[in-house]
Coordinates of C-alpha atoms and ligand atoms in Angstrom, one line a residue:
X1 CA 87.2 112.7 64.0
X2 CA 84.5 110.2 65.1
X3 CA 81.5 111.6 67.7
X4 CA 82.1 110.8 71.0
X5 CA 80.3 106.9 71.3
X6 CA 80.2 105.6 75.3
X7 CA 81.3 101.2 74.1
X8 CA 79.6 99.1 75.9
X9 CA 82.7 97.8 79.0
X10 CA 83.2 101.8 78.6
X11 CA 79.5 102.3 80.0
X12 CA 79.4 99.9 82.0
X13 CA 82.9 100.4 84.0
X14 CA 81.3 104.4 84.4
X15 CA 77.7 102.9 85.9
X16 CA 80.0 100.5 88.4
X17 CA 82.3 103.2 89.5
X18 CA 79.6 105.6 90.2
X19 CA 77.6 102.9 91.9
X20 CA 80.7 101.5 94.0
X21 CA 81.6 104.6 94.8
X22 CA 79.1 105.1 97.3
X23 CA 80.6 102.3 99.5
X24 CA 84.3 104.2 99.5
X25 CA 84.2 106.3 102.3
X26 CA 86.1 109.7 102.4
X27 CA 87.2 109.5 105.5
X28 CA 88.8 105.8 104.6
X29 CA 91.1 107.1 102.5
X30 CA 94.5 109.4 102.2
X31 CA 93.7 112.8 102.7
X32 CA 95.9 114.3 99.5
X33 CA 96.8 111.3 97.7
X34 CA 94.8 110.3 95.0
X35 CA 93.2 106.7 95.3
X36 CA 91.5 104.9 92.4
X37 CA 87.8 106.0 92.7
X38 CA 87.2 101.9 93.3
X39 CA 89.3 98.6 92.2
X40 CA 92.2 98.9 91.2
X41 CA 95.6 101.0 90.7
X42 CA 98.2 101.2 89.3
X43 CA 100.6 103.9 87.2
X44 CA 99.6 107.7 86.8
X45 CA 99.1 108.5 82.4
X46 CA 97.7 111.3 80.4
X47 CA 99.3 113.3 83.4
X48 CA 99.1 116.7 81.6
X49 CA 97.2 120.1 82.7
X50 CA 93.9 121.2 80.8
X51 CA 91.6 122.4 80.1
X52 CA 92.4 124.6 83.6
X53 CA 92.6 121.5 85.5
X54 CA 96.0 119.2 86.3
X55 CA 94.8 115.5 84.9
X56 CA 95.6 112.4 86.3
X57 CA 94.3 109.0 84.7
X58 CA 95.8 106.1 85.7
X59 CA 95.8 102.3 85.6
X60 CA 92.7 101.1 86.8
X61 CA 91.0 98.3 87.3
X62 CA 87.3 99.0 88.9
X63 CA 86.2 95.8 88.9
X64 CA 88.9 93.8 92.0
X65 CA 91.7 95.0 93.5
X66 CA 93.4 93.5 91.2
X67 CA 95.0 93.8 88.0
X68 CA 93.2 92.9 84.8
X69 CA 93.0 94.1 81.4
X70 CA 93.0 97.8 81.5
X71 CA 91.2 100.7 81.7
X72 CA 92.0 104.1 82.1
X73 CA 91.1 106.1 85.5
X74 CA 90.4 109.6 85.7
X75 CA 91.0 112.7 88.2
X76 CA 91.2 116.5 87.9
X77 CA 91.9 118.7 90.2
X78 CA 93.2 122.4 90.9
X79 CA 96.1 122.0 93.4
X80 CA 97.3 118.6 92.8
X81 CA 96.7 117.4 95.9
X82 CA 92.6 117.5 96.9
X83 CA 91.4 115.1 93.1
X84 CA 88.1 115.0 91.6
X85 CA 86.7 112.1 89.9
X86 CA 85.4 112.2 86.5
X87 CA 84.3 109.0 85.0
X88 CA 86.8 106.1 83.6
X89 CA 88.7 107.3 79.7
X90 CA 89.3 104.7 78.3
X91 CA 88.3 100.8 79.3
X92 CA 89.7 97.7 76.6
X93 CA 86.7 97.8 74.1
X94 CA 88.5 97.2 70.4
X95 CA 88.8 94.2 69.2
X96 CA 91.4 94.1 67.3
X97 CA 93.7 96.8 69.2
X98 CA 93.5 96.4 72.9
X99 CA 91.0 93.6 74.2
X100 CA 94.2 92.5 76.3
X101 CA 94.4 95.9 78.3
X102 CA 94.8 99.5 77.4
X103 CA 98.4 100.0 79.0
X104 CA 100.2 103.4 80.4
X105 CA 100.5 106.9 77.9
X106 CA 100.4 109.7 78.3
X107 CA 98.6 113.2 77.5
X108 CA 99.4 116.0 75.0
X109 CA 96.7 119.2 73.8
X110 CA 96.0 119.9 70.5
X111 CA 96.5 123.0 68.3
X112 CA 92.4 122.8 68.1
X113 CA 92.2 122.5 71.7
X114 CA 91.1 118.7 71.9
X115 CA 93.3 116.7 74.5
X116 CA 95.3 113.5 73.0
X117 CA 95.5 110.2 74.7
X118 CA 98.4 108.3 73.5
X119 CA 98.4 104.7 75.3
X120 CA 99.6 100.7 74.4
X121 CA 97.2 98.5 72.6
X122 CA 97.2 95.8 74.2
X123 CA 96.1 92.2 71.9
X124 CA 96.1 88.9 70.8
X125 CA 98.7 88.1 68.4
X126 CA 98.5 84.6 67.7
X127 CA 99.9 81.9 69.7
X128 CA 103.5 80.6 71.2
X129 CA 104.9 77.5 70.4
X130 CA 104.0 76.4 73.6
X131 CA 100.6 77.4 72.8
X132 CA 100.4 80.6 74.8
X133 CA 98.4 83.2 73.6
X134 CA 101.5 85.7 72.1
X135 CA 100.0 89.4 72.6
X136 CA 101.3 92.8 69.9
X137 CA 101.8 95.8 72.1
X138 CA 101.3 98.9 69.6
X139 CA 100.2 102.3 70.0
X140 CA 96.5 104.1 69.7
X141 CA 95.4 107.5 70.3
X142 CA 91.6 108.6 72.0
X143 CA 91.1 112.9 70.9
X144 CA 88.3 113.9 73.9
X145 CA 87.3 116.7 76.0
X146 CA 89.2 116.5 79.2
X147 CA 86.2 114.5 79.9
X148 CA 85.0 112.2 77.1
X149 CA 87.7 110.3 74.5
X150 CA 86.9 108.6 71.3
X151 CA 89.4 105.9 69.9
X152 CA 90.8 107.1 66.8
X153 CA 89.7 104.8 63.7
X154 CA 93.5 104.9 62.6
X155 CA 94.4 102.8 65.2
X156 CA 97.3 101.8 65.4
X157 CA 99.7 105.0 65.1
X158 CA 102.6 103.3 66.1
X159 CA 102.5 99.6 65.6
X160 CA 105.9 97.2 66.0
X161 CA 106.8 95.8 62.3
X162 CA 108.6 100.1 62.6
X163 CA 110.5 99.0 64.9
X164 CA 114.4 98.6 64.0
X165 CA 115.3 95.0 63.1
X166 CA 115.2 92.6 65.7
X167 CA 113.4 94.7 68.2
X168 CA 110.6 92.7 70.3
X169 CA 106.7 93.7 69.1
X170 CA 105.1 92.2 72.2
X171 CA 107.8 94.4 74.7
X172 CA 106.9 97.5 73.0
X173 CA 104.9 100.3 75.6
X174 CA 104.5 103.6 77.6
X175 CA 104.2 106.0 75.3
X176 CA 105.2 109.9 76.8
X177 CA 104.2 112.4 74.5
X178 CA 105.3 115.7 73.7
X179 CA 104.9 119.0 71.4
X180 CA 108.2 120.8 70.6
X181 CA 108.4 124.7 70.2
X182 CA 107.9 124.3 66.7
X183 CA 104.5 122.6 66.5
X184 CA 105.7 119.2 66.4
X185 CA 105.5 116.1 68.3
X186 CA 108.1 114.0 69.7
X187 CA 106.5 110.5 71.7
X188 CA 109.5 107.7 74.1
X189 CA 108.3 104.4 74.3
X190 CA 110.0 101.8 76.2
X191 CA 111.1 98.3 73.9
X192 CA 113.2 95.1 74.3
X193 CA 115.9 95.8 72.2
X194 CA 117.4 93.2 69.8
X195 CA 119.9 92.2 72.4
X196 CA 117.0 91.3 74.7
X197 CA 117.4 94.7 76.8
X198 CA 115.1 97.3 77.5
X199 CA 115.9 100.2 75.8
X200 CA 114.1 104.2 74.9
X201 CA 112.8 104.6 70.8
X202 CA 111.6 107.9 69.9
X203 CA 109.5 109.8 67.0
X204 CA 108.0 112.2 65.7
X205 CA 105.2 113.5 63.6
X206 CA 103.8 116.4 62.7
X207 CA 100.6 116.9 63.4
X208 CA 100.0 114.1 66.2
X209 CA 98.2 111.5 64.3
X210 CA 101.0 110.6 62.0
X211 CA 104.2 109.0 63.4
X212 CA 108.0 108.1 61.6
X213 CA 111.1 106.3 63.5
X214 CA 113.1 109.4 64.7
X215 CA 115.9 106.9 67.0
X216 CA 117.3 105.1 69.9
X217 CA 117.6 106.9 72.6
X218 CA 119.0 105.0 74.9
X219 CA 119.9 101.9 76.0
X220 CA 119.8 99.7 79.1
X221 CA 122.4 97.3 77.5
X222 CA 121.8 94.2 80.2
X223 CA 123.2 97.0 83.0
X224 CA 120.4 98.6 85.0
X225 CA 117.3 95.5 85.2
X226 CA 116.3 93.8 81.9
X227 CA 113.4 95.9 80.5
X228 CA 112.6 99.5 81.1
X229 CA 108.7 100.4 81.6
X230 CA 107.7 104.4 81.5
X231 CA 109.7 106.5 79.5
X232 CA 110.1 109.8 80.5
X233 CA 112.7 112.5 79.0
X234 CA 112.3 116.4 79.3
X235 CA 115.4 119.3 79.1
X236 CA 115.6 120.4 82.8
X237 CA 118.3 123.0 84.5
X238 CA 120.4 122.8 81.0
X239 CA 120.0 118.9 81.8
X240 CA 118.5 115.8 79.3
X241 CA 117.0 113.8 82.1
X242 CA 114.6 110.5 81.2
X243 CA 113.8 108.8 84.0
X244 CA 112.4 105.3 83.1
X245 CA 111.8 102.1 85.4
X246 CA 113.4 98.9 85.2
X247 CA 111.9 95.6 85.6
X248 CA 114.1 92.3 87.3
X249 CA 117.1 94.6 88.7
X250 CA 119.7 93.2 90.3
X251 CA 120.8 95.3 93.7
X252 CA 124.2 97.5 93.5
X253 CA 125.2 98.5 96.3
X254 CA 122.4 100.3 98.2
X255 CA 122.0 102.6 94.8
X256 CA 119.3 99.8 93.3
X257 CA 117.8 96.8 94.4
X258 CA 116.5 93.5 93.1
X259 CA 112.6 93.6 91.6
X260 CA 110.8 96.8 90.6
X261 CA 113.2 99.9 90.1
X262 CA 113.3 103.5 89.0
X263 CA 116.2 105.2 87.5
X264 CA 116.9 108.8 86.2
X265 CA 119.6 109.6 84.0
X266 CA 121.0 113.2 83.7
X267 CA 123.0 113.7 80.2
X268 CA 123.2 115.9 77.2
X269 CA 121.4 114.6 73.7
X270 CA 123.9 114.3 70.9
X271 CA 122.3 116.5 68.8
X272 CA 123.9 114.6 65.4
X273 CA 122.2 110.8 66.5
X274 CA 120.0 112.0 69.1
X275 CA 121.2 109.4 72.0
X276 CA 121.6 110.6 75.4
X277 CA 124.8 110.8 76.5
X278 CA 124.3 110.0 80.0
X279 CA 126.6 111.9 82.8
X280 CA 124.8 110.5 86.1
X281 CA 122.6 106.9 86.6
X282 CA 121.1 107.2 90.1
X283 CA 118.4 105.6 91.9
X284 CA 114.8 108.1 91.6
X285 CA 114.1 106.8 95.5
X286 CA 115.3 104.5 98.3
X287 CA 112.2 103.4 99.2
X288 CA 110.2 100.7 99.1
X289 CA 107.3 102.0 97.4
X290 CA 108.1 103.9 93.7
X291 CA 107.2 103.0 90.1
X292 CA 105.7 104.1 87.1
X293 CA 107.1 108.0 87.3
X294 CA 105.0 110.6 84.9
X295 CA 105.7 114.5 84.6
X296 CA 104.3 117.4 83.3
X297 CA 105.5 120.4 83.0
X298 CA 103.0 122.6 84.9
X299 CA 101.3 126.3 83.1
X300 CA 103.6 128.4 85.6
X301 CA 107.0 126.1 84.0
X302 CA 107.4 123.5 87.2
X303 CA 108.4 120.3 85.8
X304 CA 106.4 118.4 88.4
X305 CA 106.9 114.1 88.5
X306 CA 104.2 111.5 89.4
X307 CA 104.7 107.9 90.7
X308 CA 102.6 105.2 91.7
X309 CA 103.7 104.6 95.2
X310 CA 103.2 100.6 95.6
X311 CA 105.7 97.8 94.1
X312 CA 104.9 95.4 92.1
X313 CA 105.8 92.9 93.7
X314 CA 104.1 93.8 97.7
X315 CA 101.3 94.3 96.1
X316 CA 98.8 91.8 98.4
X317 CA 98.4 92.4 102.1
X318 CA 99.9 95.7 102.8
X319 CA 96.8 97.7 102.9
X320 CA 93.6 96.5 105.2
X321 CA 91.0 95.8 103.0
X322 CA 89.5 98.2 101.0
X323 CA 87.3 98.4 98.1
X324 CA 90.2 99.8 96.8
X325 CA 94.0 99.5 96.1
X326 CA 96.8 102.2 95.0
X327 CA 98.0 105.1 96.1
X328 CA 100.4 108.1 93.9
X329 CA 102.6 109.3 95.9
X330 CA 102.5 113.7 96.1
X331 CA 103.6 115.2 93.1
X332 CA 106.5 116.3 93.2
X333 CA 108.9 119.5 91.8
X334 CA 111.8 118.4 90.1
X335 CA 115.0 120.3 89.0
X336 CA 118.5 119.7 88.3
X337 CA 121.5 120.8 90.2
X338 CA 125.0 120.1 89.8
X339 CA 123.7 117.4 87.5
X340 CA 122.0 116.2 90.1
X341 CA 118.4 115.6 90.3
X342 CA 116.2 117.1 93.0
X343 CA 112.5 116.4 94.4
X344 CA 110.3 118.6 96.8
X345 CA 106.5 118.2 97.5
X346 CA 104.9 120.7 95.6
X347 CA 105.0 124.3 97.3
X348 CA 100.6 124.0 96.6
X349 CA 101.0 121.3 100.1
X350 CA 101.9 123.9 102.5
X351 CA 98.7 125.3 102.1
X352 CA 97.8 122.7 104.2
X353 CA 99.7 123.3 107.1
X354 CA 98.3 124.4 110.7
X355 CA 99.5 124.1 114.0
X356 CA 102.9 124.7 113.8
X357 CA 105.1 123.0 116.8
X358 CA 108.8 123.9 116.8
X359 CA 111.4 123.4 118.7
X360 CA 115.5 123.6 118.7
X361 CA 118.5 122.3 119.5
X362 CA 116.4 119.6 122.0
X363 CA 119.6 117.2 123.8
X364 CA 119.8 113.8 122.8
X365 CA 121.8 111.1 124.6
X366 CA 120.4 107.6 125.7
X367 CA 117.0 107.8 125.9
X368 CA 114.1 107.9 123.8
X369 CA 112.0 111.0 123.5
X370 CA 109.0 112.0 122.8
X371 CA 107.8 116.2 122.6
X372 CA 104.6 117.7 123.5
X373 CA 103.0 118.1 120.6
X374 CA 104.9 116.7 117.8
X375 CA 102.7 113.8 117.1
X376 CA 100.1 112.6 113.9
X377 CA 99.6 110.5 110.5
X378 CA 98.6 113.4 108.4
X379 CA 101.3 115.6 109.0
X380 CA 105.0 117.6 107.1
X381 CA 107.7 116.8 110.1
X382 CA 111.2 118.9 109.6
X383 CA 113.8 117.5 111.1
X384 CA 117.5 118.6 111.6
X385 CA 119.8 116.3 113.6
X386 CA 123.4 117.4 114.6
X387 CA 126.1 116.2 116.5
X388 CA 126.3 117.8 120.4
X389 CA 130.3 117.7 119.8
X390 CA 131.9 117.3 116.8
X391 CA 135.1 116.1 118.2
X392 CA 132.7 113.1 119.2
X393 CA 130.0 112.6 116.7
X394 CA 126.8 110.3 118.2
X395 CA 127.1 106.8 116.5
X396 CA 123.1 106.7 115.6
X397 CA 120.3 108.7 115.4
X398 CA 117.0 107.7 115.4
X399 CA 113.5 108.3 114.9
X400 CA 109.8 106.4 115.2
X401 CA 106.8 107.7 113.5
X402 CA 103.7 105.5 113.4
X403 CA 103.6 104.8 116.5
X404 CA 101.4 103.3 119.2
X405 CA 102.7 100.6 122.2
X406 CA 102.6 97.5 119.8
X407 CA 103.7 99.1 116.2
X408 CA 106.3 101.9 114.6
X409 CA 108.2 102.7 111.8
X410 CA 111.8 104.2 112.1
X411 CA 114.6 105.8 110.0
X412 CA 117.6 105.5 111.5
X413 CA 120.8 107.1 110.4
X414 CA 124.6 106.3 111.2
X415 CA 126.9 108.7 109.9
X416 CA 130.1 106.8 110.2
X417 CA 128.8 104.6 107.3
X418 CA 126.8 107.5 105.9
X419 CA 123.3 105.3 105.3
X420 CA 119.7 105.6 106.4
X421 CA 117.8 103.0 107.3
X422 CA 114.0 103.3 106.3
X423 CA 111.4 100.8 107.9
X424 CA 108.2 99.4 108.4
X425 CA 109.4 95.7 109.9
X426 CA 107.3 96.3 113.2
X427 CA 104.0 98.9 111.6
X428 CA 102.1 95.2 111.9
X429 CA 101.9 93.3 107.9
X430 CA 102.1 90.1 108.6
X431 CA 102.9 89.4 105.1
X432 CA 106.9 88.3 104.4
X433 CA 108.0 90.7 101.7
X434 CA 111.0 93.8 101.6
X435 CA 110.2 95.7 104.9
X436 CA 113.5 97.7 104.8
X437 CA 115.6 100.1 102.8
X438 CA 119.2 101.3 103.2
X439 CA 120.5 104.3 101.5
X440 CA 124.0 106.1 101.0
X441 CA 123.3 109.4 102.2
X442 CA 126.1 111.7 100.3
X443 CA 129.3 112.0 101.5
X444 CA 128.0 111.0 105.0
X445 CA 127.5 114.3 107.0
X446 CA 127.5 114.3 110.4
X447 CA 124.1 116.6 109.7
X448 CA 121.2 115.2 108.0
X449 CA 117.9 117.4 107.1
X450 CA 114.9 115.1 106.9
X451 CA 111.2 116.1 105.6
X452 CA 109.2 114.0 106.0
X453 CA 105.4 114.0 104.9
X454 CA 102.5 111.3 106.5
X455 CA 99.8 110.1 104.9
X456 CA 97.6 108.0 106.6
X457 CA 98.8 105.0 104.7
X458 CA 103.0 106.3 103.6
X459 CA 105.0 108.0 104.5
X460 CA 107.4 110.4 102.3
X461 CA 111.0 111.3 103.1
X462 CA 113.1 114.3 101.4
X463 CA 116.6 113.9 102.2
X464 CA 119.2 117.1 102.5
X465 CA 116.6 119.4 100.6
X466 CA 115.6 116.8 98.6
X467 CA 118.5 115.0 96.8
X468 CA 117.6 112.1 97.8
X469 CA 113.5 110.3 98.5
X470 CA 112.2 107.4 99.9
X471 CA 108.9 106.6 99.6
X472 CA 107.2 103.9 101.2
X473 CA 103.5 102.5 102.5
X474 CA 101.9 102.5 106.0
X475 CA 99.9 100.2 107.0
X476 CA 99.4 100.5 110.5
X477 CA 96.3 102.1 111.7
X478 CA 96.4 105.8 111.1
X479 CA 96.0 106.1 115.7
X480 CA 99.5 104.9 115.7
X481 CA 100.4 108.5 115.4
X482 CA 103.5 108.9 118.1
X483 CA 106.2 110.5 116.9
X484 CA 109.5 110.1 118.9
X485 CA 113.2 110.4 119.2
X486 CA 116.7 108.5 120.2
X487 CA 120.6 109.1 119.5
X488 CA 123.6 106.5 120.7
X489 CA 126.4 109.8 121.3
X490 CA 125.2 113.4 121.7
X491 CA 123.1 114.4 119.2
X492 CA 120.3 117.9 119.1
X493 CA 117.8 118.1 117.2
X494 CA 115.2 120.8 116.0
X495 CA 112.4 119.6 114.8
X496 CA 109.0 121.5 113.6
X497 CA 106.0 119.5 112.8
X498 CA 102.7 121.2 111.0
X499 CA 99.6 119.0 111.0
X500 CA 98.2 118.9 107.2
X501 CA 94.4 119.1 107.0
X502 CA 91.9 118.5 103.7
X503 CA 92.6 120.0 100.8
X504 CA 88.9 121.3 101.6
X505 CA 89.3 122.8 104.9
X506 CA 92.2 124.4 103.7
X507 CA 90.1 125.5 100.7
X508 CA 87.1 126.8 103.1
X509 CA 90.1 129.0 105.7
Ligands
FRU601 C1 104.2 99.7 84.9 C2 103.5 98.2 83.7 C3 103.5 99.4 82.3 C4 102.7 99.0 81.8 C5 101.5 99.3 82.9 C6 100.3 98.1 82.8 O1 104.4 99.0 86.3 O2 104.0 97.5 83.6 O3 104.6 99.1 81.4 O4 101.8 100.0 80.7 O5 102.0 98.6 83.9 O6 99.7 98.4 83.8

């Protein structure tokens, strides 16, 4: 493997981000969600535990708050909440492989202690019939020490010629690599199959460098959108779990929505065919801004997921004018119970809690109420609502947050329909894209528990212990910190609120 040589493009990106960083104050960044060092961020990449720290790379254009040929930004953390930026890890600088961008990928540690990144190189490949440039996507490697990564001289290591006949070589991306117990490697990738619908292909390797096609793990067959992006495949609580992000979806009830969505398939891998036998398929997050999940296996055995807290169809105009755009979700611990994926904020966030304020058995009926001490925009809020009278349940429970005289966001639950509606219609956005979403709460229970994690420009909602989740960006100024409650028909609510402090402040306590 050649020594690390910093290309002109990488050098330029590193110098640029280092210079620009001084113009972005910490105050304007989220408190504990990762945002890009400068410029644009999309998918999480290379999420891994390496050299005693969590590494989170991201799709990155340092030069503007819009997408352009992708670099990989890089940050590290001890607690998954407080992130320290490292120099840009990859730039699109390899003429044959990736001048069109270093697209999404993942990371694994090699037995000799080096960190292996696998990413999709996008390159020009002749012309389409209409004269436009044809793209080729293939999988490339870079090896490094946790800071500097040298692209492998043998790139690309997997190209489209190895795919099943009729599969697209243009849509072949987002490798998620892992090491098996026996020391061999597997990688799954997203691909557009011969039926013009997404398929997830798997390759295997003994050393991480030389790869053979292994089979098709899952096929969309026209069910959930068209192409599937960003696959992740892992075993959890006795089940095999596939996460993908479908493009161009059509809605199905309140389960899936138009555009870019996410999908969790729980099942069992058939040992003979290598195919995933599906038992259930659900949206991972029912909110508005959630895409491109990636997980890691933490040293303590937790399966932890992050996603891009954004959606391609609402990438303009949602946040205030800033020199950065895009955030990652809070890392979430995953589990499978009764064949169903559960998500819960990483337990590290409990270390940021302060100022507990607690109310029990607050009666609601017909008048909006605010509770002394229950407010905040960087907060962890636990809410449990139930009918005042089981025989005569409430029609509707509403909770407003990020609220001032003019603006608010809301969550509205109607037990008779079992629907929970998340809305930012009155959050101050002047753009006409999706501002509300509904989800069907499983079983339409009369009692509902909600956990809201608020961080300046976002809310992540966990329903009934994490059985469902819904995430959205909140564009309202953080000074709008009101929270209030309402019910039509008698309801009783318990509320517990903690403020969340900056991770650095928590560490100093
Ligand atoms: C998903 C995605 C990936 C691709 C990357 C490019 O959001 O489209 O499929 O690798 O973004 O930035």
